[in-house]
Tab-separated table of C-alpha atoms in Angstrom:
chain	number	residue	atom	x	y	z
A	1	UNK	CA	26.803	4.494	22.636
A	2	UNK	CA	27.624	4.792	19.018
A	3	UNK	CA	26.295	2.085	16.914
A	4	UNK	CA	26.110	1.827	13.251
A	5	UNK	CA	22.677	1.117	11.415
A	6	UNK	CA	21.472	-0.920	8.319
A	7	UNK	CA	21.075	0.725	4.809
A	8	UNK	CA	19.607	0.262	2.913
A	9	UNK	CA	-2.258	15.646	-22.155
A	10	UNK	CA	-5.843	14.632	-23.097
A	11	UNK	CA	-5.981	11.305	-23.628
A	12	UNK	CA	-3.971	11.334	-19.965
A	13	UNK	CA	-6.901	12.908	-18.749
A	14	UNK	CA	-9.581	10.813	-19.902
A	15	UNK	CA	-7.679	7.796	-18.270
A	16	UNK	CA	-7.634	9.110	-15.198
A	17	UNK	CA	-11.434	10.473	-15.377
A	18	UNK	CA	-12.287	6.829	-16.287
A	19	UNK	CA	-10.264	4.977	-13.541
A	20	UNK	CA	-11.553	7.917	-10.936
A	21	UNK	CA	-15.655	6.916	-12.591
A	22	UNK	CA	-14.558	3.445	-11.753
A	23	UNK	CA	-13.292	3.627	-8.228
A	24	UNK	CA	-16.667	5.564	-7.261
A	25	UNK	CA	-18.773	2.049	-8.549
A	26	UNK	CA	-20.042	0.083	-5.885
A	27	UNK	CA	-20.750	-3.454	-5.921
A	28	UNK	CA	-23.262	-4.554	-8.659
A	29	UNK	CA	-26.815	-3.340	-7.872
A	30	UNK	CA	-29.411	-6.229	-8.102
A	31	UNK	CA	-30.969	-4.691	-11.237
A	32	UNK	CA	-27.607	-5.582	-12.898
A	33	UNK	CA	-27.824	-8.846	-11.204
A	34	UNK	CA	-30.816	-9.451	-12.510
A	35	UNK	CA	-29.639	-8.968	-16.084
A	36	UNK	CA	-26.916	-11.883	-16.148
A	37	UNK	CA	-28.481	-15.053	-17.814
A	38	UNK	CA	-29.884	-17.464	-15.364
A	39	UNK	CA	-27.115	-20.166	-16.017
A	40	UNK	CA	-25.457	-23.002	-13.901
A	41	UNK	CA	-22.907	-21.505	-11.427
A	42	UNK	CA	-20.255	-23.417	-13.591
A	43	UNK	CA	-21.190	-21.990	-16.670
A	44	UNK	CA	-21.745	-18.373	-14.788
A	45	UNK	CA	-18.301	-18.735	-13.292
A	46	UNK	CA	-16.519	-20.026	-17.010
A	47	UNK	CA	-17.917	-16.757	-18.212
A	48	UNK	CA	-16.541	-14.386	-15.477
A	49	UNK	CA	-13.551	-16.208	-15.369
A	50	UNK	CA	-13.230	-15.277	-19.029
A	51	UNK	CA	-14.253	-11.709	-18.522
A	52	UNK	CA	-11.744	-11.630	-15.866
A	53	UNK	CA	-8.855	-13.039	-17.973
A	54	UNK	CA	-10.036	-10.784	-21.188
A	55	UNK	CA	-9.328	-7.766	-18.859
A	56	UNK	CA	-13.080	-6.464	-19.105
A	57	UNK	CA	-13.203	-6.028	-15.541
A	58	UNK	CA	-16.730	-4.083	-14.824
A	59	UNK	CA	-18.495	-6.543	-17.437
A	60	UNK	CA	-16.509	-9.625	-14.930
A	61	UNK	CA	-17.441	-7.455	-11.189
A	62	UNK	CA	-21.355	-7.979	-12.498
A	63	UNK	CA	-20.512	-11.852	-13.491
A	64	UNK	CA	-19.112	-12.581	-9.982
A	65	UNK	CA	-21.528	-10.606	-7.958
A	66	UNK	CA	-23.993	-12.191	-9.598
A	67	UNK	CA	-22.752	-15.757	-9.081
A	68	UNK	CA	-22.030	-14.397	-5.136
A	69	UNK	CA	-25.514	-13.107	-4.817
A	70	UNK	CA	-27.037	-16.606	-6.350
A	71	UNK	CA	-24.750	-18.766	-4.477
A	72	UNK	CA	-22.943	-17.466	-1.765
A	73	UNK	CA	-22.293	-20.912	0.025
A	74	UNK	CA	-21.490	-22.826	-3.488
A	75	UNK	CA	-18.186	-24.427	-4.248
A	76	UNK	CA	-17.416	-21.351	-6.163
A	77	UNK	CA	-17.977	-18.599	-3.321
A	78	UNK	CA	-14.261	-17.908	-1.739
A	79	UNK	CA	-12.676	-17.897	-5.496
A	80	UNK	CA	-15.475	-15.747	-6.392
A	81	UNK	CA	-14.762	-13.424	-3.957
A	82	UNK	CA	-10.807	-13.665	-4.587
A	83	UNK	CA	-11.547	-12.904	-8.253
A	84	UNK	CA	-14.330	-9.755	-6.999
A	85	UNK	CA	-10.713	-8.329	-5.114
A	86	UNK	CA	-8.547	-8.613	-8.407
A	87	UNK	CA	-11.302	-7.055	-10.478
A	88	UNK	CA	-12.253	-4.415	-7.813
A	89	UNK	CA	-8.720	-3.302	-7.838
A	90	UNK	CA	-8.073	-3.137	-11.230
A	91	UNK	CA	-10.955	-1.097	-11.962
A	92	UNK	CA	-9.848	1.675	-8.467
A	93	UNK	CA	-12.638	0.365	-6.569
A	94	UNK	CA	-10.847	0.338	-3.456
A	95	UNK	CA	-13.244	0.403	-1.032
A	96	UNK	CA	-15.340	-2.679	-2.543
A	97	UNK	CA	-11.709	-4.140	-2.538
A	98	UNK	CA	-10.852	-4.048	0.868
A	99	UNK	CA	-14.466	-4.737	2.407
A	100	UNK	CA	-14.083	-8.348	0.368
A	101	UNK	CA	-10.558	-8.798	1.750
A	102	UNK	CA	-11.521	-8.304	5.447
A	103	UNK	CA	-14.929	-10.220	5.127
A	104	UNK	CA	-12.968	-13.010	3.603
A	105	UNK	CA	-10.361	-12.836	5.988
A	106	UNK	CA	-12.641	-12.484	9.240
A	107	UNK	CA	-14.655	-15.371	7.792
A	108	UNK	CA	-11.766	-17.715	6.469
A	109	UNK	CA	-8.955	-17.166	9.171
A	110	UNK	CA	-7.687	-20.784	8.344
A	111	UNK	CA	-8.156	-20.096	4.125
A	112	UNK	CA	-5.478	-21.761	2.078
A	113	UNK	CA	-5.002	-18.570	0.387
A	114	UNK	CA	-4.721	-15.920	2.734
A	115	UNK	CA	-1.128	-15.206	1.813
A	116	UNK	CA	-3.231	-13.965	-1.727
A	117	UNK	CA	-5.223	-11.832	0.202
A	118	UNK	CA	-2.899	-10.193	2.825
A	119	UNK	CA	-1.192	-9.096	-0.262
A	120	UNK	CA	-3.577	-7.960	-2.603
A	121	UNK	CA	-4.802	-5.676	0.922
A	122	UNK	CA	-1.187	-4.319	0.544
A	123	UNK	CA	-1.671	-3.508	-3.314
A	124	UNK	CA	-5.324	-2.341	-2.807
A	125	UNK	CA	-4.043	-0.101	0.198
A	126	UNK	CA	-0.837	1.213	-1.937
A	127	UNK	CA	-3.473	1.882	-4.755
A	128	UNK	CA	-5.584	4.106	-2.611
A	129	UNK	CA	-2.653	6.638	-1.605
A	130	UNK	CA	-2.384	6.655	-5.425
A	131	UNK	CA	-2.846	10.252	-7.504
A	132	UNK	CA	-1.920	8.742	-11.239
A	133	UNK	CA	-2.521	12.411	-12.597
A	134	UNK	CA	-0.047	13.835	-10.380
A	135	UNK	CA	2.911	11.312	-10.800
A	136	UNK	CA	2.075	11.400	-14.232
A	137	UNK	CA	3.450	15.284	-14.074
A	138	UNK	CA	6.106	14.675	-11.005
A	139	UNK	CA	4.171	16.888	-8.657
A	140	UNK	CA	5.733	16.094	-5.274
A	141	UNK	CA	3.590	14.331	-2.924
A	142	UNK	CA	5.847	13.500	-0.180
A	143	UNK	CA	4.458	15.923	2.194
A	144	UNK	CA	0.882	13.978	1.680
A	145	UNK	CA	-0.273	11.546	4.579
A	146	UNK	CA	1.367	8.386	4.635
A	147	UNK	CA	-1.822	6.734	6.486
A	148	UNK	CA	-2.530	3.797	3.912
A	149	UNK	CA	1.058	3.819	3.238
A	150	UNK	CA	1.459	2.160	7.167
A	151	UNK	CA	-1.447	0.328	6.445
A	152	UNK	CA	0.052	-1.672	3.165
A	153	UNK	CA	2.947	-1.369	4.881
A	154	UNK	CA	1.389	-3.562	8.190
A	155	UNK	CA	-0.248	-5.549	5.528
A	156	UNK	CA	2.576	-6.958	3.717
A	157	UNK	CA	4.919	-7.184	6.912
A	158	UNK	CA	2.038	-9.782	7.836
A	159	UNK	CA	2.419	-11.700	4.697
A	160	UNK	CA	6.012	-11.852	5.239
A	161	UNK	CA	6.253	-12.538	8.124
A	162	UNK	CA	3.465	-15.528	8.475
A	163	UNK	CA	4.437	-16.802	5.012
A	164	UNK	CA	7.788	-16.733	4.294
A	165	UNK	CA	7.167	-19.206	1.609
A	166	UNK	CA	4.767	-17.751	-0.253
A	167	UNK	CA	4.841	-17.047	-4.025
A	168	UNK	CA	3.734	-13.485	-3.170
A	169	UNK	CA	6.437	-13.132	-0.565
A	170	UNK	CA	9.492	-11.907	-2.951
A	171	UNK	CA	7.520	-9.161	-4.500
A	172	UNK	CA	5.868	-7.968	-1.293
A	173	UNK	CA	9.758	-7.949	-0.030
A	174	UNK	CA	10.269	-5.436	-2.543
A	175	UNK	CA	6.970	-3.448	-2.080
A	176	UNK	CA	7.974	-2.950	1.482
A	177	UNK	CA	11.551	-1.589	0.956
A	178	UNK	CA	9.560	0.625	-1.120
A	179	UNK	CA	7.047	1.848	1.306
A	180	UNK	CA	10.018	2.060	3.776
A	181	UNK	CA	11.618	4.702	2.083
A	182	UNK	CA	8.390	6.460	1.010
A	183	UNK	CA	7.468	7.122	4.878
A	184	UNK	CA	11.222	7.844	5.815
A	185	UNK	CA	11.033	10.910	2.825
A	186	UNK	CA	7.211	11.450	4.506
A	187	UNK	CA	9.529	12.602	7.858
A	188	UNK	CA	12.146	14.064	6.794
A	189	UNK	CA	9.657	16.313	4.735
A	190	UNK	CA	8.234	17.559	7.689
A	191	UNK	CA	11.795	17.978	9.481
A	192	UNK	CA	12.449	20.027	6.768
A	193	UNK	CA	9.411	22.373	7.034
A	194	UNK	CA	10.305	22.887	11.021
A	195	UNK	CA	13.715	23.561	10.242
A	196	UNK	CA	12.931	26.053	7.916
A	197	UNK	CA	11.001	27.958	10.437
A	198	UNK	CA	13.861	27.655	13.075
A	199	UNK	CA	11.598	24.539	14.935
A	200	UNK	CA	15.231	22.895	15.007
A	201	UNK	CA	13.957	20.728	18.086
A	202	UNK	CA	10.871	19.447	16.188
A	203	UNK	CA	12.776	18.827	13.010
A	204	UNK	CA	16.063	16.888	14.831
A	205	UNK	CA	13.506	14.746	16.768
A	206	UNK	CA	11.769	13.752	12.877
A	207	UNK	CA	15.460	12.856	11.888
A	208	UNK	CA	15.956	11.060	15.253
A	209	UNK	CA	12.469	9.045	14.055
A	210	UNK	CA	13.450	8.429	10.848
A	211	UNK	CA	16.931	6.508	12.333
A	212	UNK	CA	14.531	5.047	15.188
A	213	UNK	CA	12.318	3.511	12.728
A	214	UNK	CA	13.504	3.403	9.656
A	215	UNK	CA	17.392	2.793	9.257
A	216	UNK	CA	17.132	0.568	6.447
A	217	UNK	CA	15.850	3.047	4.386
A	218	UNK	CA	17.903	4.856	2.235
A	219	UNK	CA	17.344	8.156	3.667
A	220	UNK	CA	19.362	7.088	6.534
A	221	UNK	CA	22.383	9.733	5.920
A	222	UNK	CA	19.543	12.231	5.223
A	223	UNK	CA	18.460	12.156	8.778
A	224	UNK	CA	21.295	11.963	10.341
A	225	UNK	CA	22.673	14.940	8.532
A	226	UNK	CA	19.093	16.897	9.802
A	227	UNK	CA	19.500	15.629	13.300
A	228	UNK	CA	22.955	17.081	13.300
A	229	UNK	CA	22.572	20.752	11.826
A	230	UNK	CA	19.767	20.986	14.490
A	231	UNK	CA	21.605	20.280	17.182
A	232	UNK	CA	24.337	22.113	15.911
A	233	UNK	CA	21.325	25.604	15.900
A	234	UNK	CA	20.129	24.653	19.544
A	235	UNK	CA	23.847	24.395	20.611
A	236	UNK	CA	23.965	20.670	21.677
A	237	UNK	CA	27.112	20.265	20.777
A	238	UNK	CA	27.501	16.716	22.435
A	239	UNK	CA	24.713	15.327	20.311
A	240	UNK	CA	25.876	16.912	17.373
A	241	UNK	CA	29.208	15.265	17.681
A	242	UNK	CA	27.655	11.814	17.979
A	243	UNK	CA	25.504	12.290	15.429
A	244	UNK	CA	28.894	13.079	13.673
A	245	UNK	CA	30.662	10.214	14.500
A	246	UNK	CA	27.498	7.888	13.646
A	247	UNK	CA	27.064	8.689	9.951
A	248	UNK	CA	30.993	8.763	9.822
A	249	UNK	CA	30.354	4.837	10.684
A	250	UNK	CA	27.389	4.677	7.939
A	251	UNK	CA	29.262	6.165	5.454
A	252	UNK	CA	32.066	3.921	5.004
């Protein structure tokens, strides 16, 4: 049955170098601890809240691990750990990043504000399938794995999906049509490699995933039209001519 689907170069350098010094920091050692003034966990928390806000995120990731290593039960100790994930991925830090969101999450599965973190997980997982040197230059990365791409992808759905009325739900809505179309191109990339080598089963049965899975993408037309040139080379012809008649339905 035919049915028709949804649509849907120095100073460059150095930036990069910086933000790639910055992902490799871990959380703050205890000598650094050691070196933030003994105050009251309000005045130690006005200070990294300040940091925070200023933008001087390493000075602000020593503040709050310092107020989370002094008082990790205190009234302070989930925000400080919701500020530790905004500073962690500002700075690349990705894997500090998504250790706090899952602790948090494991720990607080009835948290007030785990709408914040599902989607901060999203942005920290969307960060680490980042290369900001190559899209700087428009090298093509399509063909790279889209692992944390389905991750952030899962991650928003979530958020979406168990709160629809969330503050963070209209921009995650866009995020995901976004990821959508980046793991549709992700397939069709590979289709394209097997049907360049004459692997015209392989590379219809990517299209046939791409329609499966993603039809709201807006590489829909794309696949079809791979699906049906590779049937048309393993002489299906009765595929090909549904195929046919399918985008004739999504075109109009």
């Amino acid at each position: 049955m035919i049915m028709k689907l949804g649509k849907r170069a120095a100073a460059v350098f150095i930036s990069a170098s910086i933000l790639g010094l910055a992902a490799c920091s871990s959380a703050p050692e205890q000598e650094e601890i050691e070196r933030v003034p003994n105050k009251s966990v309000q005045a130690l928390y006005d200070d990294a809240k300040r940091t925070l806000d200023s933008g001087l995120y390493a000075r602000a990731i020593q503040l709050l691990g310092a107020i989370n290593a002094r008082y990790p039960f205190g009234p302070y100790s989930r925000q400080v750990q919701m500020d530790l994930v905004y500073a962690y991925y500002q700075t690349g830090n990705v894997d500090q990043a998504l250790a706090t969101i899952d602790r948090f999450i494991r720990l607080n599965p009835n948290h007030k504000n785990l709408d914040y973190m599902y989607y901060m997980r999203g942005l920290v997982n969307i960060k680490a399938d980042e290369n900001a040197f190559q899209e700087y230059f428009g090298v093509d990365r399509a063909d790279r794995d889209v692992s944390k791409t389905r991750v952030a992808f899962q991650d928003l759905s979530t958020l979406v999906k168990n709160y629809p009325n969330s503050s963070y739900t209209p921009e995650a809505k866009k995020r995901l049509a976004w990821l959508l179309n980046k793991m549709a191109r992700y397939e069709l990339k590979i289709a394209n490699y097997y049907y360049e080598r004459e692997a015209y089963l392989a590379a219809a049965n990517r299209g046939k995933y791409v329609v499966e899975h993603y039809s709201q993408s807006s590489y829909l037309l794309e696949a079809l039209d791979m699906m049906e040139k590779s049937y048309d080379k393993l002489g299906l012809t009765e595929l090909s001519e549904n195929v046919r008649k399918t985008k004739a339905l999504n075109q109009r």
